[in-house]
Short mmCIF file of C-alpha atoms and ligand atoms in Angstrom, two decimals:
data_model
loop_
_atom_site.label_atom_id
_atom_site.label_comp_id
_atom_site.label_asym_id
_atom_site.label_seq_id
_atom_site.Cartn_x
_atom_site.Cartn_y
_atom_site.Cartn_z
CA MET P 1 80.54 135.66 68.47
CA THR P 2 83.14 136.57 65.85
CA LYS P 3 86.45 134.73 66.32
CA MET P 4 89.83 136.13 65.49
CA TYR P 5 90.79 133.00 63.51
CA PRO P 6 93.55 132.31 62.47
CA PHE P 7 95.04 134.35 65.30
CA GLU P 8 92.89 132.35 67.74
CA PRO P 9 92.35 128.60 67.37
CA ALA P 10 88.93 127.61 66.01
CA GLU P 11 87.11 124.36 66.80
CA ALA P 12 85.12 122.37 64.26
CA PRO P 13 81.58 121.26 65.19
CA PRO P 14 81.26 117.64 66.44
CA GLU P 15 79.72 116.39 63.16
CA TYR P 16 82.52 117.89 61.07
CA ARG P 17 84.36 115.52 58.73
CA GLY P 18 87.98 116.55 58.96
CA ILE P 19 91.30 115.06 57.97
CA PRO P 20 91.41 111.24 58.24
CA ARG P 21 94.14 109.53 60.23
CA ILE P 22 95.20 105.90 60.54
CA ASP P 23 96.28 104.68 63.96
CA PRO P 24 99.45 102.64 63.34
CA VAL P 25 98.89 100.65 66.53
CA LEU P 26 95.35 99.54 65.62
CA CYS P 27 95.86 99.05 61.87
CA ILE P 28 96.20 95.41 60.76
CA GLY P 29 96.93 96.28 57.12
CA CYS P 30 93.87 94.56 55.67
CA GLY P 31 93.49 97.17 52.92
CA ALA P 32 89.70 97.46 53.27
CA CYS P 33 90.04 101.26 53.44
CA ALA P 34 92.11 101.28 50.24
CA ASN P 35 89.47 99.20 48.43
CA ALA P 36 86.67 101.48 49.60
CA CYS P 37 88.32 104.89 49.04
CA PRO P 38 86.67 106.54 45.98
CA PRO P 39 89.56 108.86 44.94
CA ASN P 40 92.32 106.33 45.79
CA ALA P 41 93.59 108.51 48.60
CA ILE P 42 94.63 105.30 50.38
CA LEU P 43 96.84 102.70 48.70
CA ARG P 44 97.93 99.25 49.83
CA ILE P 45 101.41 98.46 48.53
CA ASP P 46 103.23 95.16 49.12
CA ASP P 47 106.97 94.71 48.81
CA PRO P 48 107.63 90.96 48.54
CA GLU P 49 111.40 91.53 48.74
CA SER P 50 111.43 93.16 52.16
CA GLY P 51 108.21 91.46 53.32
CA MET P 52 106.53 94.76 54.13
CA ARG P 53 103.07 96.12 53.40
CA ARG P 54 102.55 99.87 53.31
CA ILE P 55 99.21 101.57 53.82
CA VAL P 56 99.72 104.99 52.27
CA LEU P 57 97.25 107.76 53.05
CA ASP P 58 97.41 110.88 50.91
CA VAL P 59 95.29 113.47 52.69
CA GLY P 60 95.69 115.79 49.69
CA ARG P 61 93.47 113.47 47.61
CA CYS P 62 90.87 112.86 50.32
CA ILE P 63 87.26 114.03 49.79
CA ARG P 64 86.26 113.37 53.46
CA CYS P 65 83.62 110.80 52.52
CA ALA P 66 84.37 108.65 55.62
CA ARG P 67 84.17 105.33 53.74
CA CYS P 68 87.54 104.32 55.27
CA GLU P 69 86.12 104.80 58.76
CA GLU P 70 82.99 102.82 57.90
CA VAL P 71 84.81 99.76 56.56
CA CYS P 72 87.81 99.62 58.92
CA PRO P 73 87.43 96.46 61.07
CA THR P 74 89.59 97.73 63.92
CA GLY P 75 88.70 101.41 64.28
CA ALA P 76 92.17 102.43 63.06
CA ALA P 77 90.88 104.72 60.29
CA ARG P 78 89.07 107.73 61.67
CA LEU P 79 88.12 111.17 60.50
CA THR P 80 89.35 113.80 62.91
CA ALA P 81 88.15 117.33 63.59
CA GLU P 82 91.34 118.72 62.04
CA PHE P 83 90.72 121.00 59.07
CA GLU P 84 93.95 122.91 58.50
CA ALA P 85 95.56 121.16 55.55
CA ALA P 86 97.46 124.01 53.90
CA THR P 87 101.15 123.32 53.34
CA ASP P 88 103.94 124.36 51.00
CA ASP P 89 105.26 120.80 50.80
CA ARG P 90 103.01 118.20 49.13
CA ARG P 91 104.78 115.43 51.07
CA ASP P 92 103.28 116.72 54.33
CA HIS P 93 99.96 115.20 53.17
CA VAL P 94 101.27 111.65 52.97
CA GLU P 95 101.27 109.25 55.91
CA VAL P 96 102.55 105.69 55.79
CA VAL P 97 101.79 102.76 58.08
CA GLU P 98 104.21 99.84 57.68
CA LEU P 99 103.33 96.27 58.58
CA LYS P 100 105.15 92.96 58.31
CA LEU P 101 103.83 90.34 55.91
CA ALA P 102 103.42 86.86 57.36
CA ARG P 103 105.50 83.99 56.02
CA CYS P 104 103.90 80.85 54.59
CA ARG P 105 103.90 78.00 57.13
CA ASN P 106 104.73 75.56 54.38
CA CYS P 107 107.38 77.15 52.12
CA GLY P 108 108.49 80.22 54.08
CA ARG P 109 107.72 82.75 51.33
CA TYR P 110 105.85 85.94 52.14
CA THR P 111 102.08 85.66 51.89
CA HIS P 112 99.46 88.27 50.97
CA TYR P 113 98.56 88.72 54.64
CA THR P 114 100.18 90.73 57.36
CA GLU P 115 101.17 89.15 60.65
CA ARG P 116 98.52 91.29 62.34
CA GLN P 117 95.81 90.04 59.96
CA VAL P 118 96.69 86.45 60.82
CA ALA P 119 96.63 87.26 64.53
CA LYS P 120 93.24 88.94 64.11
CA VAL P 121 91.78 85.93 62.28
CA LEU P 122 93.10 83.57 64.95
CA SER P 123 91.58 85.75 67.66
CA LEU P 124 88.17 85.42 65.99
CA ILE P 125 88.14 81.61 65.76
CA PRO P 126 85.60 80.30 68.26
CA ARG P 127 87.30 77.93 70.73
CA GLY P 128 85.70 74.54 71.15
CA ILE P 129 84.05 74.53 67.72
CA LEU P 130 87.10 74.23 65.48
CA ASP P 131 90.37 72.48 66.25
CA PHE P 132 92.20 75.71 67.09
CA ASP P 133 95.72 74.27 67.19
CA ARG P 134 95.23 72.61 63.81
CA VAL P 135 93.97 75.83 62.24
CA ARG P 136 96.88 77.78 63.76
CA GLU P 137 99.34 75.24 62.38
CA LYS P 138 98.03 75.82 58.87
CA LEU P 139 97.83 79.60 58.93
CA PRO P 140 99.01 81.35 56.90
CA LEU P 141 99.70 79.66 53.58
CA CYS P 142 100.81 81.44 50.41
CA SER P 143 98.52 81.19 47.37
CA GLU P 144 100.68 78.50 45.76
CA CYS P 145 100.77 76.23 48.82
CA LYS P 146 97.05 76.77 49.38
CA LEU P 147 96.36 75.65 45.80
CA LYS P 148 98.62 72.61 46.18
CA LEU P 149 96.85 71.64 49.42
CA THR P 150 93.42 72.03 47.79
CA VAL P 151 94.42 69.85 44.85
CA LEU P 152 95.92 67.26 47.23
CA ASN P 153 92.76 67.15 49.34
CA ALA P 154 90.54 66.92 46.24
CA THR P 155 92.65 64.04 44.93
CA LYS P 156 92.40 62.22 48.27
CA PHE P 157 88.64 62.80 48.30
CA GLY P 158 88.38 61.44 44.72
CA GLU P 159 90.27 58.32 45.80
CA GLY P 160 87.74 57.83 48.58
CA GLU P 161 90.11 58.40 51.52
S1 LIG B 1 87.56 109.91 53.90
FE1 LIG B 1 86.98 108.97 51.91
S2 LIG B 1 88.38 109.92 50.43
FE2 LIG B 1 89.25 110.32 52.47
S3 LIG B 1 90.70 108.66 52.80
FE3 LIG B 1 88.74 108.01 53.71
S4 LIG B 1 87.70 106.84 52.08
FE4 LIG B 1 89.34 108.02 51.10
S1 LIG B 2 90.83 99.23 56.96
FE1 LIG B 2 91.67 99.82 58.96
S2 LIG B 2 92.90 98.05 59.60
FE2 LIG B 2 92.51 97.82 57.40
S3 LIG B 2 94.32 98.80 56.42
FE3 LIG B 2 92.74 100.37 56.59
S4 LIG B 2 93.17 101.42 58.51
FE4 LIG B 2 94.30 99.51 58.57
#
C-alpha cells in the first residue's frame, strides 16, 4: 500500500540499520566503538585537566556498518530504526557522552580509565580465586605508577625475595 510519507510516519523494516545511538547510562567509556569505527564517526577524547572522557558520536559521518554495536561490551551502542537525519544544523548530528576518569590509587593523578571501566573490571573478577580486596586496593594505577611497581617487583624477584 502506498504511504503518504512524509505526511504520515513511515516505519523501517526490523533488519534496517538506522542511526546509531549510545546509551549514556550503559556506556563505560572504554572506546572500543571508537577503535572499531571505520570512518571515525566515534571519537574518544580525554581531558586530563578536568578528568573527563568524552565519547563523541557524529552521526553525519556514520556509514551504518554496525561495528560499534558488535564490539560494545555493555550494549550501550546500538543501531536504531531511525532514518531521518536531515538537518540544517550540522551540530544536530553530534552526541556526546561524558564520563569521569578514575584517579590513580598511588599518586592521585587521572588514569587512562574511566571510573565505570574500573567498576566493570572489578565486577568481572571471580570471587574466591583472586584476593579481591587486594586487587581492588591496587586498581586503578596510572601508567607511571604501574611501571614503577613493575620495576620494583622485578627488582625484588631478581634479589630472590
Ligand atoms: S555504525 Fe559503523 S560507522 Fe556508524 S558509528 Fe557505528 S561503527 Fe561507526
Ligand atoms: S564500546 Fe560501548 S561502552 Fe565502550 S565507549 Fe563505546 S558505547 Fe561506550
